[in-house]
Amino acid sequence: MMEIDHPPATFSNDSVKKQEIMSRVGVVLPAAGSGERLGSAVPKQYIPILGKPLFLYAVEQLISFSWVKTVVLAADDVATMRHFLSRLDDPSKVVVTLGGTSRHESINRALKVLPDECEIAIVHDAARPIVSEQVWKGLVLEAAEHGAAGLTRPLVSTVVQPDPNGFLHATLVRKNFLNSETPQAFSAAILKAAYSKMSDEERINGTECLDLVHRHCNVRAKLVPGPSDLWKVTIPRDLHVCEGTLSALNCDLEIVNLDCEGGEEVSLAAKALSAGLFWKTKSEPTYREDLTNTFSSRQIIFLPLEMLNSALKSYQRQSGITVFILRLASRGEIATIFSTSDVLKENKCAAIFAPNLGQTECLTQLVASIIKYPNAFYGQVLKC
């Protein structure tokens, strides 16, 4: 076993040291897989989500951080990857190299072109588009102190081991184990040393970077509990979750009050909904009160029943969802309009019958669920 001299860093009250570490960070992003578990003819990294390929969300976030110096993409096809990267305003931080036939081989190739100035190397997944900056920074500092750090999540299901004939051989005690997640962060010198020592078996079948640095460099990674919303696209249903979550996070959310007869009751309810959605979706809605029927792609609209049919015919949308909120209408009346409106074949919307607008918590929860998982609510008529 190879040991790397890695004196621990101390950060208590040492903001200068933290700033130095945060100025020397590079990211390795393996994106050469086929997405076999997803069952798609298109490699997972290129699947379009809300109009752009999945991998581009992670890249855009990473290059927006001033402390990330370089992002190295290990691609299945360099020309295709560069084509998509040309959409970026400034792709100068991104380096593309040809990936390998396995995850470890792709990471190894990316590390070989990671600039020497990057003393901390983050390894991430191109299929994991949503990670907060606080999580990224925390991992970098843990890696600087311990040599390696990785996110974990509790196991959801019990893990069993079959024998060669397909019968139960062993069962793990779930509470004693964790799921290893990305991103992970490392001393770049340690990670490069570990990859230089990996065996052919590890190169072909291995998937865990933390295990490599433990085996070959005697570095035990710091395991950091990850947030509950840490997930990646692996199977088909993940695509729907991804689209809904990104739609909620990235949309220009607008609340429009067209129910002029509702007076102060509707105005107060709309403003309370705006505040509630900010806390639930981390996206601050804009708010306006006018009677101009300009229905943009992502809106929550308070309006009277007589305006609903014309509203449904007034706009086209490609993604997300528009939610209509009505006070003075029965659920049956709304459902009748929805069922007879041809516009539902083309547009994506839902309606809420809310006779008591004072129930702001119920309304906020319902609307938040709709904008987060729009696919599940298209054409639905709900009651609050």
Coordinates of C-alpha atoms in Angstrom, one line a residue:
M1 CA 0.0 0.0 0.0
M2 CA 1.3 3.4 -1.0
E3 CA 1.2 6.2 1.6
I4 CA 1.1 9.8 0.6
D5 CA 2.4 12.5 3.0
H6 CA -0.6 14.7 3.6
P7 CA -0.3 16.9 6.7
P8 CA -3.8 17.9 7.9
A9 CA -4.8 21.5 7.5
T10 CA -6.4 23.5 10.2
F11 CA -9.1 25.9 9.5
S12 CA -10.3 27.2 12.8
N13 CA -10.3 31.0 12.4
D14 CA -8.0 30.7 9.4
S15 CA -10.0 32.5 6.6
V16 CA -6.8 33.2 4.6
K17 CA -6.0 29.4 4.4
K18 CA -9.6 28.7 3.3
Q19 CA -9.4 31.3 0.6
E20 CA -6.2 29.8 -0.7
I21 CA -7.6 26.3 -0.8
M22 CA -10.8 27.6 -2.5
S23 CA -8.7 29.2 -5.2
R24 CA -7.1 26.0 -6.4
V25 CA -10.1 23.7 -7.2
G26 CA -10.6 21.7 -10.4
V27 CA -13.5 19.4 -11.3
V28 CA -13.5 16.1 -13.1
L29 CA -16.8 15.2 -14.7
P30 CA -17.0 11.8 -16.3
A31 CA -19.6 11.9 -19.1
A32 CA -18.8 9.0 -21.4
G33 CA -21.3 6.5 -20.3
S34 CA -24.1 4.9 -22.3
G35 CA -26.8 5.2 -19.8
E36 CA -27.6 1.5 -19.9
R37 CA -29.8 1.5 -16.8
L38 CA -31.8 4.3 -18.2
G39 CA -32.7 2.2 -21.3
S40 CA -32.4 5.1 -23.7
A41 CA -31.0 5.1 -27.2
V42 CA -29.5 8.5 -26.4
P43 CA -26.6 8.5 -23.9
K44 CA -27.8 9.8 -20.6
Q45 CA -25.7 12.9 -20.6
Y46 CA -27.3 14.2 -23.8
I47 CA -30.9 13.6 -22.9
P48 CA -32.7 17.0 -23.2
I49 CA -34.2 18.4 -20.0
L50 CA -36.2 21.6 -20.5
G51 CA -34.4 22.3 -23.7
K52 CA -30.8 21.5 -23.0
P53 CA -28.8 18.4 -22.4
L54 CA -28.6 17.0 -18.9
F55 CA -24.9 17.3 -18.4
L56 CA -25.0 21.1 -19.2
Y57 CA -26.8 21.9 -15.9
A58 CA -23.8 20.6 -13.8
V59 CA -21.3 22.4 -16.1
E60 CA -23.1 25.7 -16.0
Q61 CA -23.3 25.6 -12.2
L62 CA -19.7 24.7 -11.8
I63 CA -18.2 27.3 -14.1
S64 CA -20.4 30.0 -12.4
F65 CA -18.4 29.5 -9.2
S66 CA -15.5 31.9 -9.1
W67 CA -13.4 29.4 -7.1
V68 CA -13.6 26.6 -9.7
K69 CA -10.6 27.0 -12.0
T70 CA -11.2 24.2 -14.5
V71 CA -13.9 21.6 -15.3
V72 CA -12.6 18.6 -17.2
L73 CA -15.2 16.7 -19.1
A74 CA -14.4 13.1 -20.1
A75 CA -16.7 12.6 -23.1
D76 CA -17.8 9.7 -25.2
D77 CA -17.5 12.0 -28.2
V78 CA -15.4 15.1 -28.0
A79 CA -16.9 16.8 -31.0
T80 CA -20.5 16.3 -29.8
M81 CA -19.6 17.6 -26.3
R82 CA -17.9 20.7 -27.7
H83 CA -21.0 21.3 -29.9
F84 CA -23.2 21.5 -26.8
L85 CA -20.6 23.5 -24.9
S86 CA -20.7 26.2 -27.6
R87 CA -24.1 27.3 -26.1
L88 CA -22.3 28.6 -23.0
D89 CA -21.6 32.3 -22.8
D90 CA -18.0 31.5 -21.7
P91 CA -16.7 27.9 -22.0
S92 CA -13.1 28.9 -21.4
K93 CA -13.0 27.0 -18.0
V94 CA -14.1 23.8 -19.7
V95 CA -11.6 21.2 -21.1
V96 CA -12.9 18.2 -23.0
T97 CA -11.0 15.0 -23.3
L98 CA -11.9 11.5 -24.6
G99 CA -13.3 9.3 -21.9
G100 CA -12.8 5.6 -21.5
T101 CA -15.0 2.5 -21.5
S102 CA -15.4 2.5 -17.7
R103 CA -16.0 5.2 -15.1
H104 CA -12.5 4.8 -13.5
E105 CA -10.8 4.9 -17.0
S106 CA -12.7 8.2 -17.8
I107 CA -11.7 9.8 -14.5
N108 CA -8.1 8.7 -15.0
R109 CA -7.9 10.3 -18.4
A110 CA -9.5 13.5 -17.1
L111 CA -7.0 13.7 -14.2
K112 CA -4.1 13.5 -16.7
V113 CA -5.3 16.9 -18.2
L114 CA -6.3 18.5 -15.0
P115 CA -4.0 21.5 -14.5
D116 CA -1.2 21.2 -11.9
E117 CA -2.5 24.4 -10.2
C118 CA -5.6 22.5 -9.1
E119 CA -4.6 21.1 -5.7
I120 CA -8.1 19.9 -4.9
A121 CA -9.9 17.7 -7.4
I122 CA -13.7 17.2 -7.2
V123 CA -15.2 14.2 -8.9
H124 CA -18.9 14.6 -9.8
D125 CA -21.6 13.0 -12.0
A126 CA -22.8 14.6 -15.2
A127 CA -26.2 13.1 -14.4
R128 CA -26.5 14.9 -11.0
P129 CA -27.6 18.5 -11.9
I130 CA -28.6 19.9 -8.6
V131 CA -26.1 20.4 -5.7
S132 CA -25.9 23.6 -3.5
E133 CA -22.8 25.7 -3.5
Q134 CA -22.6 25.2 0.3
V135 CA -22.3 21.5 -0.2
W136 CA -19.5 21.9 -2.7
K137 CA -17.5 24.2 -0.5
G138 CA -17.9 22.1 2.5
L139 CA -16.5 19.0 0.7
V140 CA -13.5 21.0 -0.6
L141 CA -12.5 22.1 2.9
E142 CA -13.0 18.5 4.3
A143 CA -10.8 17.2 1.5
A144 CA -8.1 19.7 2.2
E145 CA -8.1 18.6 5.8
H146 CA -8.4 14.9 5.4
G147 CA -7.2 14.1 1.9
A148 CA -10.6 12.9 0.7
A149 CA -14.2 13.5 1.4
G150 CA -17.5 12.2 0.0
L151 CA -21.2 12.7 0.4
T152 CA -23.4 9.9 1.8
R153 CA -27.0 9.1 2.2
P154 CA -28.8 6.5 4.3
L155 CA -29.7 3.2 2.6
V156 CA -33.3 3.1 1.6
S157 CA -33.6 -0.6 0.9
T158 CA -32.0 -3.6 2.5
V159 CA -29.0 -5.0 0.5
V160 CA -28.8 -8.8 0.0
Q161 CA -26.1 -10.9 -1.6
P162 CA -27.2 -13.9 -3.8
D163 CA -25.3 -17.1 -4.3
P164 CA -24.2 -18.2 -7.8
N165 CA -27.6 -20.0 -8.1
G166 CA -29.7 -17.0 -7.3
F167 CA -30.5 -17.9 -3.7
L168 CA -30.0 -15.7 -0.7
H169 CA -26.4 -15.9 0.6
A170 CA -26.2 -12.9 3.0
T171 CA -28.0 -9.8 4.1
L172 CA -26.4 -6.6 5.2
V173 CA -27.6 -4.8 8.4
R174 CA -28.9 -1.6 6.8
K175 CA -28.2 0.8 9.6
N176 CA -24.5 -0.1 9.4
F177 CA -24.1 1.0 5.8
L178 CA -24.5 4.2 3.7
N179 CA -25.0 5.0 0.1
S180 CA -21.9 6.7 -1.4
E181 CA -22.8 9.7 -3.5
T182 CA -21.2 12.5 -5.5
P183 CA -19.7 15.0 -5.5
Q184 CA -16.5 13.8 -3.8
A185 CA -13.4 15.9 -3.3
F186 CA -9.7 14.9 -3.0
S187 CA -6.2 16.2 -2.7
A188 CA -5.4 16.1 -6.4
A189 CA -2.0 14.5 -5.6
I190 CA -3.6 11.7 -3.7
L191 CA -6.2 11.0 -6.3
K192 CA -3.7 10.9 -9.1
A193 CA -1.4 8.6 -7.1
A194 CA -4.3 6.2 -6.4
Y195 CA -5.3 6.1 -10.1
S196 CA -1.7 5.4 -11.1
K197 CA -1.7 2.3 -8.9
M198 CA -5.1 0.8 -9.8
S199 CA -5.3 -2.7 -11.1
D200 CA -6.9 -3.7 -14.4
E201 CA -9.8 -5.3 -12.4
E202 CA -10.4 -1.9 -10.6
R203 CA -10.1 0.0 -13.9
I204 CA -12.7 -2.2 -15.6
N205 CA -15.2 -2.9 -12.8
G206 CA -14.5 -0.4 -10.1
T207 CA -16.7 2.6 -9.5
E208 CA -15.7 4.1 -6.1
C209 CA -13.0 6.7 -5.9
L210 CA -13.0 6.8 -2.1
D211 CA -12.1 3.1 -2.1
L212 CA -9.2 3.7 -4.5
V213 CA -7.5 6.3 -2.3
H214 CA -8.0 4.1 0.7
R215 CA -6.6 1.0 -0.9
H216 CA -3.6 2.6 -2.6
C217 CA -2.8 5.7 -0.5
N218 CA -4.0 4.7 2.9
V219 CA -6.3 7.7 3.0
R220 CA -9.6 7.2 4.8
A221 CA -12.1 9.6 3.4
K222 CA -14.3 11.8 5.6
L223 CA -17.9 10.8 5.0
V224 CA -20.2 13.8 5.0
P225 CA -24.0 13.4 5.3
G226 CA -25.6 14.7 2.1
P227 CA -28.8 16.7 1.8
S228 CA -32.1 14.9 1.4
D229 CA -32.6 16.3 -2.1
L230 CA -29.3 14.7 -3.4
W231 CA -30.2 12.5 -6.4
K232 CA -29.1 11.7 -9.9
V233 CA -30.7 10.5 -13.1
T234 CA -30.3 6.7 -13.3
I235 CA -33.7 5.1 -14.3
P236 CA -36.5 6.5 -16.5
R237 CA -38.7 7.9 -13.7
D238 CA -35.7 10.0 -12.6
L239 CA -36.2 12.1 -15.8
H240 CA -39.6 13.2 -14.7
V241 CA -38.3 14.2 -11.2
C242 CA -35.4 16.0 -12.8
E243 CA -37.6 18.0 -15.2
G244 CA -40.0 18.9 -12.4
T245 CA -37.3 19.9 -10.0
L246 CA -35.3 22.0 -12.5
S247 CA -38.5 23.6 -13.7
A248 CA -39.3 24.7 -10.2
L249 CA -35.8 25.9 -9.5
N250 CA -35.1 27.7 -12.7
C251 CA -38.4 29.1 -13.7
D252 CA -39.3 32.8 -13.6
L253 CA -42.3 32.2 -11.4
E254 CA -45.0 34.8 -11.7
I255 CA -48.2 35.2 -9.7
V256 CA -50.9 37.2 -11.5
N257 CA -54.1 38.4 -9.9
L258 CA -56.9 38.8 -12.6
D259 CA -59.7 38.3 -10.1
C260 CA -60.6 42.0 -9.7
E261 CA -63.9 41.1 -8.0
G262 CA -62.0 39.3 -5.3
G263 CA -60.7 42.5 -3.8
E264 CA -58.5 42.4 -0.8
E265 CA -59.2 38.7 -0.1
V266 CA -57.5 37.6 -3.3
S267 CA -54.8 40.2 -3.1
L268 CA -53.8 39.1 0.4
A269 CA -54.0 35.4 -0.6
A270 CA -51.8 36.0 -3.7
K271 CA -49.1 37.8 -1.6
A272 CA -49.2 35.1 1.1
L273 CA -48.8 32.4 -1.6
S274 CA -45.8 34.3 -3.1
A275 CA -44.1 34.4 0.3
G276 CA -44.9 30.7 1.0
L277 CA -43.6 29.6 -2.4
F278 CA -40.3 31.4 -1.9
W279 CA -39.6 29.2 1.2
K280 CA -40.7 26.0 -0.4
T281 CA -39.2 26.3 -3.9
K282 CA -36.3 28.8 -3.2
S283 CA -37.6 30.7 -6.2
E284 CA -39.1 34.1 -5.5
P285 CA -42.2 34.8 -7.6
T286 CA -42.9 38.1 -9.2
Y287 CA -46.3 39.5 -8.5
R288 CA -48.6 41.8 -10.5
E289 CA -52.2 42.9 -10.6
D290 CA -53.7 43.8 -13.9
L291 CA -56.3 42.6 -16.3
T292 CA -54.1 42.1 -19.4
N293 CA -54.4 38.6 -20.6
T294 CA -50.8 37.9 -21.2
F295 CA -50.2 34.4 -20.1
S296 CA -46.5 33.5 -20.1
S297 CA -45.0 30.0 -19.8
R298 CA -44.9 29.8 -15.9
Q299 CA -47.6 31.5 -14.0
I300 CA -50.0 31.1 -11.1
I301 CA -53.2 33.0 -12.1
F302 CA -56.1 34.0 -9.9
L303 CA -59.0 34.6 -12.2
P304 CA -62.9 34.3 -12.3
L305 CA -64.6 31.4 -13.9
E306 CA -65.8 33.3 -17.0
M307 CA -62.2 34.1 -17.9
L308 CA -60.9 30.5 -17.7
N309 CA -61.9 29.2 -21.1
S310 CA -60.4 32.2 -23.0
A311 CA -57.3 31.9 -20.8
L312 CA -56.8 28.3 -21.8
K313 CA -56.8 29.4 -25.5
S314 CA -54.5 32.4 -25.0
Y315 CA -51.1 30.8 -24.6
Q316 CA -48.8 28.0 -25.7
R317 CA -46.2 26.4 -23.5
Q318 CA -43.3 24.0 -24.0
S319 CA -42.6 23.0 -20.3
G320 CA -43.5 23.7 -16.7
I321 CA -47.1 24.4 -15.8
T322 CA -49.7 27.1 -15.4
V323 CA -52.0 26.9 -12.4
F324 CA -55.3 28.6 -12.4
I325 CA -56.9 29.4 -9.0
L326 CA -60.6 30.1 -8.9
R327 CA -62.8 31.1 -6.0
L328 CA -66.4 31.2 -7.2
A329 CA -66.9 28.0 -9.2
S330 CA -67.7 24.4 -8.5
R331 CA -65.3 21.7 -9.2
G332 CA -67.7 20.3 -11.7
E333 CA -67.9 23.6 -13.7
I334 CA -64.1 23.7 -13.9
A335 CA -63.9 20.1 -14.9
T336 CA -66.4 20.7 -17.7
I337 CA -64.3 23.5 -19.1
F338 CA -61.2 21.4 -18.9
S339 CA -62.8 18.3 -20.5
T340 CA -64.2 20.2 -23.5
S341 CA -61.2 22.4 -24.1
D342 CA -59.0 21.2 -27.1
V343 CA -56.2 23.4 -25.7
L344 CA -55.4 20.7 -23.1
K345 CA -54.0 18.6 -26.0
E346 CA -51.3 21.2 -26.6
N347 CA -50.8 23.1 -23.3
K348 CA -49.9 22.1 -19.8
C349 CA -52.1 23.4 -17.0
A350 CA -54.1 22.6 -13.9
A351 CA -56.8 24.3 -11.9
I352 CA -57.5 24.7 -8.2
F353 CA -60.9 25.4 -6.8
A354 CA -60.2 27.4 -3.6
P355 CA -63.5 28.7 -2.1
N356 CA -61.6 29.6 1.1
L357 CA -58.5 31.6 0.2
G358 CA -57.8 32.0 3.9
Q359 CA -56.3 28.5 3.9
T360 CA -53.0 29.8 2.6
E361 CA -50.9 27.0 4.0
C362 CA -53.0 24.4 2.1
L363 CA -52.9 26.4 -1.1
T364 CA -49.2 27.0 -0.9
Q365 CA -48.5 23.3 -0.4
L366 CA -50.7 22.3 -3.3
V367 CA -49.2 24.9 -5.7
A368 CA -45.7 24.0 -4.7
S369 CA -46.3 20.3 -5.4
I370 CA -47.8 21.2 -8.8
I371 CA -44.9 23.3 -10.0
K372 CA -42.3 20.8 -8.6
Y373 CA -43.9 17.8 -10.3
P374 CA -45.9 19.3 -13.2
N375 CA -46.1 16.0 -15.2
A376 CA -48.3 14.5 -12.5
F377 CA -50.8 17.4 -12.6
Y378 CA -51.4 18.3 -16.3
G379 CA -55.1 18.7 -16.8
Q380 CA -56.0 18.1 -13.2
V381 CA -58.8 19.9 -11.3
L382 CA -58.1 20.1 -7.6
K383 CA -59.8 21.4 -4.6
C384 CA -58.2 23.2 -1.7

